[in-house]
Structures are given as C-alpha cells and as structure tokens.
C-alpha positions as a Python dict, from the first residue, in 0.01 Angstrom:
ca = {
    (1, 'X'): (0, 0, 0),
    (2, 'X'): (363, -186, -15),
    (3, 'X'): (464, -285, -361),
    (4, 'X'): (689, -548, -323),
    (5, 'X'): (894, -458, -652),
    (6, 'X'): (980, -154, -510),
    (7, 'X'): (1340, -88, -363),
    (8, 'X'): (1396, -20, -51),
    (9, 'X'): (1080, -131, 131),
    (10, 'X'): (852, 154, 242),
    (11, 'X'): (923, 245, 602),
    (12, 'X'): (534, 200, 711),
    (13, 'X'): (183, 27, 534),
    (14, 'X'): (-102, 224, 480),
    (15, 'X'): (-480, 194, 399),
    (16, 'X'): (-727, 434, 264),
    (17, 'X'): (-1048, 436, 464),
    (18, 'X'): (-1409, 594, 345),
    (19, 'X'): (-1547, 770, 636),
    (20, 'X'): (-1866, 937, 461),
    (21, 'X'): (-1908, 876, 67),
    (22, 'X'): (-2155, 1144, 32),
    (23, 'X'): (-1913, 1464, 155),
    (24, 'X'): (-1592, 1268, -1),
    (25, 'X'): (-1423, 1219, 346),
    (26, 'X'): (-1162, 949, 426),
    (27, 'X'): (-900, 858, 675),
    (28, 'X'): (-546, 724, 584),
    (29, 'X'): (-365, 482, 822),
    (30, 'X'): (-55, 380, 826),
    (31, 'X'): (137, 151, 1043),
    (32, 'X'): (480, 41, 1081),
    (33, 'X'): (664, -171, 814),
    (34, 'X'): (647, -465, 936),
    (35, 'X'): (341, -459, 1163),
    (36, 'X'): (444, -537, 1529),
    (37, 'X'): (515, -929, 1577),
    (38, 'X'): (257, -1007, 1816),
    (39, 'X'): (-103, -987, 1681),
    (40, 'X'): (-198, -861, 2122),
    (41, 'X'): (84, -584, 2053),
    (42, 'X'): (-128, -212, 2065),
    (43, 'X'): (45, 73, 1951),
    (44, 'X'): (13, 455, 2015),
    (45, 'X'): (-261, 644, 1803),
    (46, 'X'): (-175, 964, 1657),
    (47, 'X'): (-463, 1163, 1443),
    (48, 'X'): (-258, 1388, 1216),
    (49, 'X'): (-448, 1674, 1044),
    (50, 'X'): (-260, 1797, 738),
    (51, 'X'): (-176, 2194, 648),
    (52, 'X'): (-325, 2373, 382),
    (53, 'X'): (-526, 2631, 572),
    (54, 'X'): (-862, 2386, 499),
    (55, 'X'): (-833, 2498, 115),
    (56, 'X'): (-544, 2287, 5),
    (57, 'X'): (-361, 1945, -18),
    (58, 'X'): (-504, 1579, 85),
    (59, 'X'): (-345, 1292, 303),
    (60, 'X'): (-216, 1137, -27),
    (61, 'X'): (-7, 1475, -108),
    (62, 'X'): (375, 1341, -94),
    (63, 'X'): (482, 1526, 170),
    (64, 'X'): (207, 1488, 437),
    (65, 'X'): (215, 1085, 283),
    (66, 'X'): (560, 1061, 390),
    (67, 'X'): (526, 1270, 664),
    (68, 'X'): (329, 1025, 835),
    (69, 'X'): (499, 681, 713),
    (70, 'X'): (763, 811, 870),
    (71, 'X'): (638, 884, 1203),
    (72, 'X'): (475, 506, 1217),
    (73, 'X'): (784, 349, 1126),
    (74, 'X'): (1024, 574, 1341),
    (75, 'X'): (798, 620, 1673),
    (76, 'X'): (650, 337, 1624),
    (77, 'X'): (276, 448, 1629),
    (78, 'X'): (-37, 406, 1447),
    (79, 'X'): (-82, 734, 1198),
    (80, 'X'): (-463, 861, 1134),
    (81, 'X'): (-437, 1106, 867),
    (82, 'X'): (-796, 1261, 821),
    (83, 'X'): (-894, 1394, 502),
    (84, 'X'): (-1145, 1638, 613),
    (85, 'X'): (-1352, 1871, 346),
    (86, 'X'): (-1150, 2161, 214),
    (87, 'X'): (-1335, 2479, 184),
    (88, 'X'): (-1500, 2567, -160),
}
C-alpha cells in the first residue's frame, strides 16, 4: 500500500485480504513501516473491529485506516482490521 512518491513515508504497510467473496468480507493488515529487520522477528496481533454500530463505515474509511497504521507503526504490532457485513 506504500507509494513511494508520496512524502513523508506512511507510518505502517497494509494489505487487503478476501476472506469470503460471496458475503463481500475482507480483512486489512497492516504492519509497521519498515517491517521488523529480522524475517524470525513475530510481532503482537491485534484484531481491530471498526465503529459504526454494524450499519456504517469499512476498514478503508480514513479514520479507522489511520487509526490502525498508526497503532502498527507506534506499538509496534500487527493490525487485523476485519471488515465484517454491515446490516442491510
């Protein structure tokens, strides 16, 4: 997800995952920027379930997006942001 043209860096990388194509349901991760120097290094998991009382907002909505780079680039962890189905 880094664009390298951009200015400054972005504080943490992240990847959009499809968890079931069918009911639309991904997962976004996102891990510090740069990834830990050892390729044995683990890192802390956290699964982050964004607001919007199940009717509104996604991972990718700005603030739960930044949200969560910022937490894997300040804690360091690994950030699972779930995009669960929002009610109809």
């Amino acid at each position: 997800s880094s664009d390298p043209s951009n200015s400054p860096p972005q504080p943490a990388l992240s990847k959009d995952i499809i968890l079931n194509a069918s009911t639309n349901t991904s997962i976004r991760l996102f891990i510090p920027n740069p990834p830990p120097s050892s390729s044995s290094a683990k890192l802390p998991l956290i699964l982050y379930f964004h607001g919007g009382g199940f009717i509104l907002y996604h991972p990718s909505s700005l603030i739960f997006h930044q949200s969560c780079s910022t937490f894997a680039a300040e804690i360091p962890v690994v950030v699972a942001s779930v995009d669960y189905r929002l009610t109809p």
